[in-house]
Amino acid sequence: MLDFFTIFSKGGLVLWCFQGVSDSCTGPVNALIRSVLLQVGFQKILTLTYVDKLIDDVHRLFRDKYRTEIQQQSALSLLNGTFDFQNDFLRLLREAEESSKIRAPTTMKKFEDSEKAKKPVRSMIETRGEKPKEKAKNNKKKGAKKEGSDGPLATSKAVPAEKSGLPVGPENGVELSKEELIRRKREEFIQKHGRGMEKSNKSTKSDAPKEKGKKAPRVWELGGCANKEVLDYSTPTTNGSPEAALSEDINLIRGTGPGGQLQDLDCSSSDDEGAAQNSTKPSATKGTLGGMFGMLKGLVGSKSLSREDMESVLDKMRDHLIAKNVAADIAVQLCESVANKLEGKVMGTFSTVTSTVKQALQESLVQILQPQRRVDMLRDIMDAQRRQRPYVVTFCGVNGVGKSTNLAKISFWLLENGFSVLIAACDTFRAGAVEQLRTHTRRLSALHPPEKHGGRTMVQLFEKGYGKDAAGIAMEAIAFARNQGFDVVLVDTAGRMQDNAPLMTALAKLITVNTPDLVLFVGEALVGNEAVDQLVKFNRALADHSMAQTPRLIDGIVLTKFDTIDDKVGAAISMTYITSKPIVFVGTGQTYCDLRSLNAKAVVAALMKA
């Protein structure tokens, strides 16, 4: 039975109401209006099956019948006016109740109608000691043979018990003697042994063609003489550079995109855009009634926020940040700062606690990724040119983060902007470090040959081999660049762990002696809590082992391997939060053009994405 039904306008005016009980409806309606109708839970109150259909029908009929009166009359006339909707509502209510009664009640399924009742009794008998696989095979051997009677042992033909696939034993009334049991077990053993022989024969046959397809051994010329000219199958070179291989792969080495202009980092993907479009479709198809209820749902009204209101939301935000590779300590500090900022703040009428906390956290993250000091390398290089001295950049970081690779990318970016570069190979510890930089120098020279720049050498490698003092090599490289007129000197240092005191002392010595214009820390985007430990200990080691009164610390960050983390971009937040230094470059691939500048809003959007 439906006790009460009311039709409201969007402004909260009662247009018409139906009262199924004798009590007055004025009190409940006025109380509902005074409480601003915060939440609507009619489905929890009414358990009638036809409520949704009745509401849709009443809404459609009332809107179509009194459309002109509602649009033309004012609010006062609506209050004084009457809508004759009683007969129409009773008709719709009667139709909805009758349609719900038409549905036949569901009955329970009997045992005779179940699948288990259709199985024969014989298939349900289990023999002691019989394996499930053998039982399944026996069932398959039976096939689709029809049983002549319902008895478990009745068959259409006089077939022996062993061949018919029936379980033989005292349970089925068939007793076997000792000789018959021995003979049966012997036959089972022979069958198993014969299957094993067949499998081994098949495996030997399948291996035979593989031996035929093996690669033929190389026949050495001159009777096996170990001659260098005969054994050397590498590409012929001239003065240390390949003749044809480099010109063929030069586009792959360079990559695509403008090399002289850094593009902003884009953290979005096509899957995200497709998901966003799909998520907007169902919201557009909702009815007007559902849209009105959804707008009023979850509102908190004008109130001041407290710690208790934000506690559950901040806990979820903290766990979300940690899952996106933000260091745990930093995630806690960020949520604590947001709570202090919002505590006691008065919220708007149409805002929720979750949206308010999320917006405040997004603003804090954008401020973290946009520090006060901005590094502009091109402007500083041109300033150094006016002073007739080279601009020196030192790269440092732990092992395997991509210092040499991203040094080559930055070299290519500087070459595209018309600056000459001298690469100083100060990694005298790792095997192959000098050869790696030599390869990069050769490829960069092929992309920017002297012929395109009036015979001027645009990129050159300065190296003194292995086992030498890195600080001394860097000093000689800076002096060489000053004499030869190079615009930029890029100093590559050996990778070292933050806990290695001797190597950290050597790095502090290199920076103190040569006083570079820019010290860049190269870190990978895959780390979480380790990023905080690396940066804190690198800065501490530079401060402790420096001989100057004002020690030189890290000036900026190069974030590498950003293309491997999808939306787990928390390392950028951790690094900038600890050092308050900007992320100057972001490495996004293997080619020279895969270098980007940080887009703070894109990173924060990827970080807050669920």
Coordinates of C-alpha atoms in Angstrom, one line a residue:
M1 CA 0.0 0.0 0.0
L2 CA 1.2 3.5 -0.9
D3 CA 0.8 5.9 2.0
F4 CA 2.1 9.1 0.7
F5 CA 3.2 10.6 -2.7
T6 CA 4.3 14.2 -3.3
I7 CA 5.3 16.1 -6.5
F8 CA 7.9 18.8 -5.9
S9 CA 9.2 21.6 -8.2
K10 CA 12.9 22.3 -8.5
G11 CA 12.6 25.2 -6.0
G12 CA 11.0 23.0 -3.4
L13 CA 7.3 24.0 -3.9
V14 CA 4.7 21.2 -3.3
L15 CA 2.7 21.1 -6.6
W16 CA 0.5 18.1 -5.7
C17 CA 0.3 15.4 -3.1
F18 CA -1.5 12.1 -2.6
Q19 CA -2.4 11.0 1.0
G20 CA -3.3 7.3 1.5
V21 CA -3.7 7.8 5.3
S22 CA -5.9 10.1 7.3
D23 CA -3.2 12.0 9.0
S24 CA -2.3 15.5 7.9
C25 CA 0.6 15.8 5.5
T26 CA 1.5 19.4 6.3
G27 CA 3.9 18.6 9.1
P28 CA 6.1 16.0 7.3
V29 CA 6.3 18.1 4.1
N30 CA 7.3 21.3 5.9
A31 CA 9.9 19.4 8.0
L32 CA 11.3 17.8 4.8
I33 CA 11.6 21.2 3.1
R34 CA 13.3 22.8 6.2
S35 CA 16.0 20.1 6.1
V36 CA 16.8 21.2 2.5
L37 CA 16.2 17.7 1.2
L38 CA 19.8 16.5 1.6
Q39 CA 19.5 12.9 0.7
V40 CA 16.7 10.9 -1.0
G41 CA 16.4 7.2 0.0
F42 CA 12.9 6.2 -1.3
Q43 CA 14.2 2.8 -2.4
K44 CA 15.2 1.9 1.1
I45 CA 11.9 3.0 2.6
L46 CA 9.5 1.5 0.0
T47 CA 10.0 -2.1 -0.8
L48 CA 7.2 -2.1 -3.5
T49 CA 8.3 -3.6 -6.8
Y50 CA 6.5 -1.0 -8.9
V51 CA 7.8 2.2 -7.3
D52 CA 10.4 3.0 -10.1
K53 CA 7.8 2.5 -12.9
L54 CA 5.2 4.5 -11.0
I55 CA 7.5 7.4 -10.5
D56 CA 8.5 7.5 -14.1
D57 CA 4.9 7.3 -15.3
V58 CA 3.7 10.0 -12.9
H59 CA 6.6 12.3 -13.7
R60 CA 6.0 12.0 -17.5
L61 CA 2.2 12.5 -17.3
F62 CA 2.3 15.4 -14.9
R63 CA 5.0 17.2 -16.9
D64 CA 3.1 16.7 -20.2
K65 CA -0.3 17.7 -18.8
Y66 CA 0.7 20.9 -16.9
R67 CA 3.7 22.0 -18.9
T68 CA 2.2 25.3 -20.0
E69 CA 0.8 26.2 -16.5
I70 CA 4.2 25.6 -14.8
Q71 CA 6.2 27.6 -17.4
Q72 CA 3.8 30.6 -17.5
Q73 CA 2.8 31.0 -13.9
S74 CA 4.9 32.5 -11.2
A75 CA 5.8 30.9 -7.8
L76 CA 3.0 32.6 -6.0
S77 CA 0.4 31.5 -8.5
L78 CA 1.7 27.9 -8.3
L79 CA 1.2 28.0 -4.5
N80 CA -2.4 29.2 -4.9
G81 CA -3.2 27.1 -7.9
T82 CA -4.6 23.6 -7.8
F83 CA -3.7 20.7 -10.1
D84 CA -6.5 18.2 -10.7
F85 CA -4.3 15.1 -10.9
Q86 CA -6.1 12.7 -8.4
N87 CA -7.9 10.5 -11.0
D88 CA -4.8 10.3 -13.2
F89 CA -2.6 9.2 -10.3
L90 CA -5.1 6.6 -9.1
R91 CA -5.3 5.2 -12.6
L92 CA -1.5 4.9 -12.8
L93 CA -1.2 3.4 -9.4
R94 CA -3.9 0.8 -10.3
E95 CA -2.0 -0.1 -13.5
A96 CA 1.3 -0.4 -11.6
E97 CA -0.2 -2.7 -8.9
E98 CA -1.9 -4.9 -11.5
S99 CA 1.3 -5.2 -13.6
S100 CA 3.2 -6.4 -10.5
K101 CA 0.5 -9.0 -9.7
I102 CA 0.7 -10.5 -13.2
R103 CA 4.2 -11.9 -12.5
A104 CA 3.9 -15.5 -11.4
P105 CA 5.7 -16.4 -8.2
T106 CA 8.8 -18.5 -8.7
T107 CA 8.6 -22.1 -7.5
M108 CA 11.3 -24.2 -6.2
K109 CA 12.8 -26.8 -8.5
K110 CA 12.0 -30.4 -7.7
F111 CA 14.6 -33.1 -7.5
E112 CA 13.2 -34.8 -10.6
D113 CA 13.9 -31.7 -12.6
S114 CA 17.5 -31.4 -11.5
E115 CA 20.6 -32.7 -13.4
K116 CA 21.5 -35.1 -10.7
A117 CA 18.2 -37.0 -11.1
K118 CA 18.9 -37.6 -14.8
K119 CA 22.2 -39.4 -14.0
P120 CA 22.0 -43.2 -13.8
V121 CA 22.7 -45.0 -10.6
R122 CA 25.6 -46.8 -12.1
S123 CA 27.6 -43.6 -12.7
M124 CA 27.3 -42.6 -9.0
I125 CA 28.9 -45.9 -7.7
E126 CA 32.5 -45.4 -6.6
T127 CA 34.9 -48.3 -6.4
R128 CA 37.4 -48.4 -3.6
G129 CA 40.9 -47.7 -4.8
E130 CA 39.8 -46.5 -8.3
K131 CA 41.4 -43.2 -9.5
P132 CA 39.3 -40.4 -10.8
K133 CA 41.1 -40.4 -14.2
E134 CA 40.4 -44.1 -14.7
K135 CA 36.8 -43.5 -13.8
A136 CA 36.5 -40.8 -16.3
K137 CA 38.0 -43.0 -19.0
N138 CA 35.6 -45.8 -18.2
N139 CA 32.7 -43.3 -18.5
K140 CA 34.0 -42.2 -21.9
K141 CA 34.3 -45.8 -23.1
K142 CA 30.7 -46.3 -22.3
G143 CA 29.8 -43.6 -24.8
A144 CA 26.2 -43.0 -25.5
K145 CA 25.0 -46.6 -24.9
K146 CA 21.4 -46.7 -23.7
E147 CA 20.6 -48.9 -20.7
G148 CA 17.9 -51.4 -21.1
S149 CA 16.7 -51.4 -17.5
D150 CA 17.1 -49.4 -14.3
G151 CA 19.0 -52.0 -12.4
P152 CA 22.7 -51.4 -12.0
L153 CA 23.8 -54.8 -13.5
A154 CA 21.1 -55.3 -16.2
T155 CA 22.6 -55.1 -19.8
S156 CA 21.2 -55.8 -23.3
K157 CA 24.1 -58.2 -24.1
A158 CA 25.9 -60.8 -22.1
V159 CA 29.2 -58.9 -21.9
P160 CA 31.9 -59.8 -19.4
A161 CA 32.3 -57.5 -16.5
E162 CA 35.8 -56.5 -17.3
K163 CA 35.1 -55.4 -20.9
S164 CA 31.8 -53.6 -20.1
G165 CA 33.7 -51.0 -18.1
L166 CA 31.7 -51.7 -15.0
P167 CA 33.5 -51.6 -11.6
V168 CA 34.2 -55.2 -10.6
G169 CA 34.3 -56.0 -6.9
P170 CA 32.3 -57.4 -4.0
E171 CA 30.3 -54.1 -3.9
N172 CA 28.7 -55.0 -7.2
G173 CA 28.1 -58.6 -6.4
V174 CA 31.0 -60.0 -8.5
E175 CA 33.7 -61.7 -6.5
L176 CA 37.1 -62.3 -8.0
S177 CA 39.5 -65.1 -7.1
K178 CA 43.2 -64.6 -6.4
E179 CA 44.3 -65.8 -9.9
E180 CA 41.9 -63.4 -11.6
L181 CA 43.1 -60.5 -9.5
I182 CA 46.7 -61.3 -10.3
R183 CA 45.9 -61.6 -14.0
R184 CA 44.0 -58.3 -14.0
K185 CA 46.8 -56.4 -12.3
R186 CA 49.3 -57.9 -14.7
E187 CA 47.2 -56.7 -17.7
E188 CA 47.0 -53.2 -16.2
F189 CA 50.8 -53.1 -15.7
I190 CA 51.4 -54.2 -19.3
Q191 CA 49.1 -51.5 -20.6
K192 CA 50.9 -48.8 -18.6
H193 CA 54.3 -50.1 -19.7
G194 CA 53.2 -50.2 -23.3
R195 CA 52.0 -46.6 -23.2
G196 CA 55.3 -45.5 -21.9
M197 CA 57.1 -47.2 -24.7
E198 CA 54.8 -45.5 -27.3
K199 CA 55.5 -42.1 -25.8
S200 CA 59.2 -42.6 -25.9
N201 CA 59.0 -43.7 -29.5
K202 CA 57.0 -40.6 -30.4
S203 CA 59.5 -38.3 -28.7
T204 CA 62.4 -39.9 -30.5
K205 CA 60.6 -39.5 -33.8
S206 CA 59.8 -35.9 -33.1
D207 CA 63.4 -35.1 -32.2
A208 CA 64.7 -36.5 -35.5
P209 CA 63.6 -33.7 -37.8
K210 CA 64.9 -31.1 -35.3
E211 CA 68.4 -32.5 -35.7
K212 CA 68.1 -32.2 -39.5
G213 CA 67.2 -28.5 -39.2
K214 CA 70.3 -27.6 -37.1
K215 CA 72.6 -24.9 -38.2
A216 CA 75.6 -26.2 -40.1
P217 CA 78.9 -25.6 -38.4
R218 CA 81.1 -22.9 -39.9
V219 CA 84.0 -24.2 -42.1
W220 CA 87.0 -22.1 -41.5
E221 CA 89.2 -21.2 -44.4
L222 CA 92.9 -21.9 -44.7
G223 CA 92.6 -25.2 -42.8
G224 CA 91.6 -23.6 -39.5
C225 CA 94.4 -21.0 -39.4
A226 CA 93.7 -18.4 -36.7
N227 CA 94.2 -15.4 -39.0
K228 CA 92.7 -12.0 -38.0
E229 CA 91.7 -11.1 -41.5
V230 CA 89.8 -14.4 -41.8
L231 CA 88.1 -14.5 -38.4
D232 CA 87.0 -10.8 -38.3
Y233 CA 83.4 -10.6 -39.4
S234 CA 82.7 -7.1 -38.1
T235 CA 81.9 -4.0 -40.1
P236 CA 85.0 -2.5 -41.8
T237 CA 85.8 0.9 -40.2
T238 CA 87.8 3.9 -41.2
N239 CA 89.4 6.0 -38.4
G240 CA 87.2 4.4 -35.8
S241 CA 83.9 5.1 -37.4
P242 CA 81.7 2.7 -39.5
E243 CA 81.5 3.5 -43.2
A244 CA 77.9 2.5 -44.1
A245 CA 76.1 1.4 -40.9
L246 CA 76.0 4.9 -39.3
S247 CA 74.4 6.5 -42.4
E248 CA 71.7 3.9 -42.6
D249 CA 70.7 4.1 -38.9
I250 CA 71.0 7.8 -38.4
N251 CA 67.3 8.5 -38.4
L252 CA 66.8 5.7 -35.8
I253 CA 69.6 7.2 -33.6
R254 CA 68.1 10.7 -33.8
G255 CA 64.5 9.9 -33.2
T256 CA 61.4 11.9 -34.3
G257 CA 60.3 15.4 -33.2
P258 CA 62.0 18.8 -33.0
G259 CA 65.4 18.4 -31.3
G260 CA 66.0 22.0 -30.5
Q261 CA 62.7 22.6 -28.7
L262 CA 61.7 20.7 -25.6
Q263 CA 58.1 19.5 -25.6
D264 CA 56.0 19.4 -22.5
L265 CA 55.6 16.0 -20.8
D266 CA 52.3 14.3 -21.6
C267 CA 51.2 11.7 -19.1
S268 CA 47.8 10.9 -20.7
S269 CA 47.1 7.9 -22.9
S270 CA 44.5 6.9 -25.4
D271 CA 43.0 4.4 -23.0
D272 CA 42.4 7.1 -20.5
E273 CA 40.7 9.3 -23.1
G274 CA 38.5 6.4 -24.2
A275 CA 37.6 5.6 -20.6
A276 CA 36.7 9.2 -20.0
Q277 CA 34.4 9.3 -23.0
N278 CA 32.7 6.1 -22.0
S279 CA 32.2 7.4 -18.4
T280 CA 30.4 10.5 -19.7
K281 CA 27.9 8.6 -21.9
P282 CA 25.7 7.1 -19.1
S283 CA 25.5 10.4 -17.3
A284 CA 24.1 12.1 -20.3
T285 CA 21.3 9.5 -20.7
K286 CA 20.0 9.8 -17.2
G287 CA 16.5 11.1 -16.7
T288 CA 15.7 14.4 -15.2
L289 CA 14.5 12.8 -12.0
G290 CA 17.7 10.9 -11.5
G291 CA 19.8 14.0 -12.2
M292 CA 17.9 16.0 -9.6
F293 CA 18.4 13.3 -7.0
G294 CA 22.1 12.9 -7.9
M295 CA 22.7 16.6 -7.5
L296 CA 21.3 16.6 -4.0
K297 CA 23.0 13.4 -2.9
G298 CA 26.1 13.7 -0.8
L299 CA 26.0 17.4 0.0
V300 CA 27.2 18.5 3.4
G301 CA 25.8 22.0 3.5
S302 CA 27.7 25.0 4.9
K303 CA 29.8 23.8 7.7
S304 CA 33.4 24.0 9.0
L305 CA 35.7 21.1 8.5
S306 CA 37.3 19.2 11.4
R307 CA 39.9 16.5 11.7
E308 CA 37.3 13.8 12.2
D309 CA 35.6 14.8 8.9
M310 CA 38.8 14.6 6.9
E311 CA 40.4 11.6 8.6
S312 CA 39.0 8.8 6.4
V313 CA 39.5 10.8 3.2
L314 CA 43.1 11.7 4.1
D315 CA 43.9 8.0 4.9
K316 CA 42.7 7.0 1.4
M317 CA 44.7 9.9 -0.2
R318 CA 47.8 8.8 1.6
D319 CA 47.5 5.2 0.5
H320 CA 46.8 6.4 -3.0
L321 CA 50.0 8.5 -3.1
I322 CA 52.1 5.7 -1.7
A323 CA 50.7 3.4 -4.4
K324 CA 51.8 5.9 -7.0
N325 CA 55.5 5.7 -5.8
V326 CA 55.4 8.7 -3.5
A327 CA 57.7 8.1 -0.6
A328 CA 55.8 7.1 2.6
D329 CA 57.2 9.9 4.8
I330 CA 56.4 12.5 2.2
A331 CA 52.9 11.2 1.6
V332 CA 52.2 11.5 5.4
Q333 CA 53.7 15.1 5.4
L334 CA 51.6 16.1 2.4
C335 CA 48.3 14.9 4.0
E336 CA 49.2 16.5 7.3
S337 CA 49.8 19.9 5.6
V338 CA 46.5 19.6 3.7
A339 CA 44.7 18.8 7.0
N340 CA 46.2 21.8 8.7
K341 CA 45.3 24.0 5.8
L342 CA 41.6 22.9 5.7
E343 CA 40.9 22.6 9.4
G344 CA 38.3 25.1 10.4
K345 CA 37.6 26.1 6.8
V346 CA 33.9 26.7 6.0
M347 CA 32.7 24.7 3.0
G348 CA 30.2 25.7 0.4
T349 CA 26.7 24.3 0.1
F350 CA 27.4 22.3 -3.0
S351 CA 30.8 20.7 -2.1
T352 CA 31.8 17.4 -0.4
V353 CA 34.7 16.6 1.9
T354 CA 36.3 14.4 -0.7
S355 CA 36.3 17.0 -3.5
T356 CA 37.6 19.7 -1.1
V357 CA 40.5 17.6 0.2
K358 CA 41.4 16.4 -3.3
Q359 CA 41.4 20.0 -4.7
A360 CA 43.6 21.2 -1.9
L361 CA 46.0 18.3 -2.4
Q362 CA 46.2 19.0 -6.1
E363 CA 47.1 22.6 -5.4
S364 CA 49.8 21.6 -3.0
L365 CA 51.3 19.1 -5.5
V366 CA 51.4 21.7 -8.3
Q367 CA 53.2 24.2 -6.0
I368 CA 55.8 21.5 -5.1
L369 CA 56.5 20.8 -8.8
Q370 CA 56.9 24.5 -9.5
P371 CA 59.7 25.7 -7.2
Q372 CA 60.7 29.3 -6.9
R373 CA 64.0 29.0 -8.8
R374 CA 63.6 28.0 -12.5
V375 CA 66.7 26.7 -14.4
D376 CA 67.0 28.2 -17.9
M377 CA 70.1 26.6 -19.5
L378 CA 69.9 28.4 -22.8
R379 CA 69.7 31.9 -21.2
D380 CA 72.6 31.0 -18.8
I381 CA 74.8 29.7 -21.7
M382 CA 74.3 32.9 -23.7
D383 CA 75.2 34.8 -20.6
A384 CA 78.4 32.8 -20.3
Q385 CA 79.2 33.4 -24.0
R386 CA 79.1 37.2 -23.4
R387 CA 81.7 36.6 -20.7
Q388 CA 83.8 34.5 -23.1
R389 CA 83.9 31.4 -20.9
P390 CA 82.3 27.9 -21.2
Y391 CA 79.2 26.9 -19.3
V392 CA 80.0 23.8 -17.2
V393 CA 77.4 21.2 -16.2
T394 CA 78.2 18.3 -13.9
F395 CA 76.1 15.1 -13.9
C396 CA 76.0 12.9 -10.8
G397 CA 73.9 10.0 -9.5
V398 CA 73.8 6.4 -8.5
N399 CA 74.8 3.5 -10.8
G400 CA 72.7 2.6 -13.8
V401 CA 70.2 5.5 -13.8
G402 CA 71.2 6.7 -17.3
K403 CA 73.7 9.6 -16.8
S404 CA 75.7 9.0 -20.0
T405 CA 72.6 8.4 -22.1
N406 CA 70.8 11.5 -21.0
L407 CA 74.1 13.5 -21.2
A408 CA 74.1 12.6 -24.9
K409 CA 70.4 13.7 -25.2
I410 CA 71.2 17.0 -23.7
S411 CA 74.2 17.4 -26.0
F412 CA 72.0 16.8 -29.0
W413 CA 69.5 19.4 -27.7
L414 CA 72.3 21.9 -27.3
L415 CA 73.6 21.1 -30.7
E416 CA 70.2 21.7 -32.2
N417 CA 70.2 25.1 -30.6
G418 CA 73.5 26.0 -32.2
F419 CA 75.9 25.6 -29.2
S420 CA 79.2 23.6 -29.4
V421 CA 79.7 20.9 -26.8
L422 CA 82.7 19.3 -25.2
I423 CA 82.0 16.1 -23.3
A424 CA 84.4 15.4 -20.5
A425 CA 84.8 11.6 -19.7
C426 CA 85.4 11.8 -16.0
D427 CA 84.0 8.3 -15.3
T428 CA 87.4 6.6 -15.0
F429 CA 86.1 3.7 -13.0
R430 CA 83.4 1.8 -15.0
A431 CA 84.6 -0.4 -17.8
G432 CA 83.3 0.8 -21.2
A433 CA 82.3 4.3 -19.9
V434 CA 84.8 6.1 -22.2
E435 CA 83.9 3.9 -25.2
Q436 CA 80.2 4.7 -24.6
L437 CA 80.8 8.4 -24.7
R438 CA 83.0 8.0 -27.8
T439 CA 80.2 6.2 -29.6
H440 CA 77.7 9.0 -28.7
T441 CA 80.2 11.6 -29.8
R442 CA 80.7 9.9 -33.2
R443 CA 76.9 9.7 -33.8
L444 CA 76.3 13.3 -32.7
S445 CA 79.1 14.3 -35.1
A446 CA 77.3 12.5 -37.9
L447 CA 74.1 14.3 -37.1
H448 CA 75.9 17.7 -36.9
P449 CA 79.0 17.4 -39.1
P450 CA 81.5 20.3 -39.3
E451 CA 80.4 20.9 -43.0
K452 CA 77.0 22.2 -41.8
H453 CA 78.6 24.7 -39.4
G454 CA 81.3 26.3 -41.5
G455 CA 84.0 23.7 -40.7
R456 CA 83.6 24.2 -36.9
T457 CA 83.7 21.1 -34.7
M458 CA 80.4 21.1 -32.8
V459 CA 80.9 18.1 -30.5
Q460 CA 84.1 16.6 -29.2
L461 CA 85.2 14.1 -26.5
F462 CA 87.8 14.9 -23.9
E463 CA 89.2 11.8 -22.2
K464 CA 92.4 10.6 -20.5
G465 CA 91.6 6.9 -20.1
Y466 CA 90.9 5.0 -16.9
G467 CA 92.2 5.1 -13.4
K468 CA 92.9 8.8 -13.4
D469 CA 91.7 11.6 -11.0
A470 CA 88.3 12.7 -12.1
A471 CA 88.7 16.2 -10.7
G472 CA 91.9 16.8 -12.6
I473 CA 90.4 15.6 -15.9
A474 CA 87.4 17.9 -15.5
M475 CA 89.8 20.9 -14.8
E476 CA 91.8 20.1 -18.0
A477 CA 88.6 19.7 -20.0
I478 CA 87.4 23.2 -18.9
A479 CA 90.7 24.7 -19.8
F480 CA 90.7 23.0 -23.2
A481 CA 87.1 24.2 -23.9
R482 CA 88.1 27.8 -23.0
N483 CA 91.1 27.7 -25.4
Q484 CA 89.2 26.0 -28.2
G485 CA 86.1 28.1 -27.9
F486 CA 83.5 25.5 -26.9
D487 CA 80.3 26.9 -25.5
V488 CA 79.3 24.1 -23.1
V489 CA 81.2 21.5 -21.1
L490 CA 79.3 18.4 -20.0
V491 CA 81.1 16.5 -17.2
D492 CA 80.2 12.8 -16.9
T493 CA 81.0 11.3 -13.5
A494 CA 81.0 7.7 -12.3
G495 CA 77.9 6.3 -10.7
R496 CA 78.2 5.8 -7.0
M497 CA 75.9 4.8 -4.1
Q498 CA 75.0 7.4 -1.6
D499 CA 76.6 5.3 1.3
N500 CA 80.1 5.0 -0.4
A501 CA 82.1 7.6 1.5
P502 CA 85.3 7.6 -0.6
L503 CA 83.4 8.1 -3.9
M504 CA 81.2 10.8 -2.4
T505 CA 84.3 12.6 -1.1
A506 CA 85.8 12.4 -4.7
L507 CA 82.5 13.9 -6.1
A508 CA 82.6 16.7 -3.6
K509 CA 86.2 17.4 -4.5
L510 CA 85.4 17.5 -8.2
I511 CA 82.5 20.0 -7.6
T512 CA 84.5 22.2 -5.2
V513 CA 87.6 22.4 -7.4
N514 CA 85.9 23.1 -10.7
T515 CA 82.9 25.1 -9.5
P516 CA 80.4 24.1 -12.3
D517 CA 77.6 26.4 -13.2
L518 CA 75.0 23.7 -12.8
V519 CA 75.0 20.4 -10.8
L520 CA 72.3 18.0 -12.0
F521 CA 71.3 14.9 -10.1
V522 CA 70.2 12.1 -12.4
G523 CA 67.6 9.8 -10.8
E524 CA 65.2 7.3 -12.3
A525 CA 61.5 7.5 -12.0
L526 CA 61.1 3.8 -10.9
V527 CA 62.2 4.4 -7.3
G528 CA 60.0 5.3 -4.3
N529 CA 61.4 5.7 -0.9
E530 CA 64.9 5.2 -2.3
A531 CA 64.7 8.6 -4.0
V532 CA 64.5 10.4 -0.7
D533 CA 67.5 8.5 0.7
Q534 CA 69.6 9.2 -2.4
L535 CA 69.0 12.9 -2.6
V536 CA 69.3 13.5 1.2
K537 CA 72.7 11.7 1.4
F538 CA 74.1 13.2 -1.8
N539 CA 73.4 16.7 -0.5
R540 CA 74.7 15.8 2.9
A541 CA 77.9 14.4 1.4
L542 CA 78.5 17.4 -0.8
A543 CA 78.0 19.7 2.3
D544 CA 80.2 17.6 4.6
H545 CA 83.1 17.0 2.2
S546 CA 83.2 20.4 0.7
M547 CA 86.1 22.7 1.6
A548 CA 84.2 25.9 0.9
Q549 CA 82.3 27.9 3.5
T550 CA 79.1 27.8 1.4
P551 CA 79.1 24.3 0.0
R552 CA 77.7 23.6 -3.5
L553 CA 74.7 21.4 -3.5
I554 CA 72.4 19.9 -6.2
D555 CA 70.9 22.6 -8.5
G556 CA 68.4 20.5 -10.5
I557 CA 67.1 17.1 -11.3
V558 CA 67.1 14.9 -14.5
L559 CA 64.3 12.3 -14.2
T560 CA 65.0 9.3 -16.4
K561 CA 63.0 6.2 -17.5
F562 CA 59.8 8.1 -17.3
D563 CA 58.3 6.0 -20.2
T564 CA 58.4 2.8 -18.1
I565 CA 56.2 3.8 -15.1
D566 CA 52.8 4.6 -16.7
D567 CA 51.0 6.8 -14.1
K568 CA 53.2 6.0 -11.1
V569 CA 54.9 9.4 -11.2
G570 CA 55.4 9.8 -7.4
A571 CA 59.2 9.9 -7.7
A572 CA 58.9 13.4 -9.2
I573 CA 57.0 14.6 -6.1
S574 CA 59.5 12.9 -3.7
M575 CA 62.6 14.4 -5.3
T576 CA 61.3 18.0 -5.6
Y577 CA 59.8 17.9 -2.1
I578 CA 63.1 16.9 -0.5
T579 CA 65.4 19.3 -2.4
S580 CA 63.1 22.1 -3.4
K581 CA 64.9 22.0 -6.7
P582 CA 63.2 21.9 -10.1
I583 CA 63.1 18.9 -12.5
V584 CA 65.0 20.4 -15.5
F585 CA 64.7 17.4 -17.9
V586 CA 62.7 14.2 -18.2
G587 CA 64.0 11.3 -20.2
T588 CA 61.2 9.3 -22.0
G589 CA 63.0 6.9 -24.4
Q590 CA 66.2 5.7 -26.1
T591 CA 66.6 8.2 -29.0
Y592 CA 68.2 11.7 -28.8
C593 CA 64.8 13.4 -29.2
D594 CA 63.3 11.6 -26.2
L595 CA 63.8 14.5 -23.9
R596 CA 61.0 16.5 -22.3
S597 CA 60.4 19.4 -19.9
L598 CA 58.2 18.8 -16.9
N599 CA 54.5 19.7 -17.1
A600 CA 53.5 20.0 -13.5
K601 CA 49.7 19.9 -14.1
A602 CA 50.0 16.7 -16.3
V603 CA 52.1 15.0 -13.6
V604 CA 49.6 15.9 -10.9
A605 CA 46.7 14.7 -13.1
A606 CA 48.4 11.4 -13.6
L607 CA 49.2 11.2 -9.9
M608 CA 45.6 11.8 -8.8
K609 CA 44.1 9.4 -11.4
A610 CA 42.4 6.5 -9.7

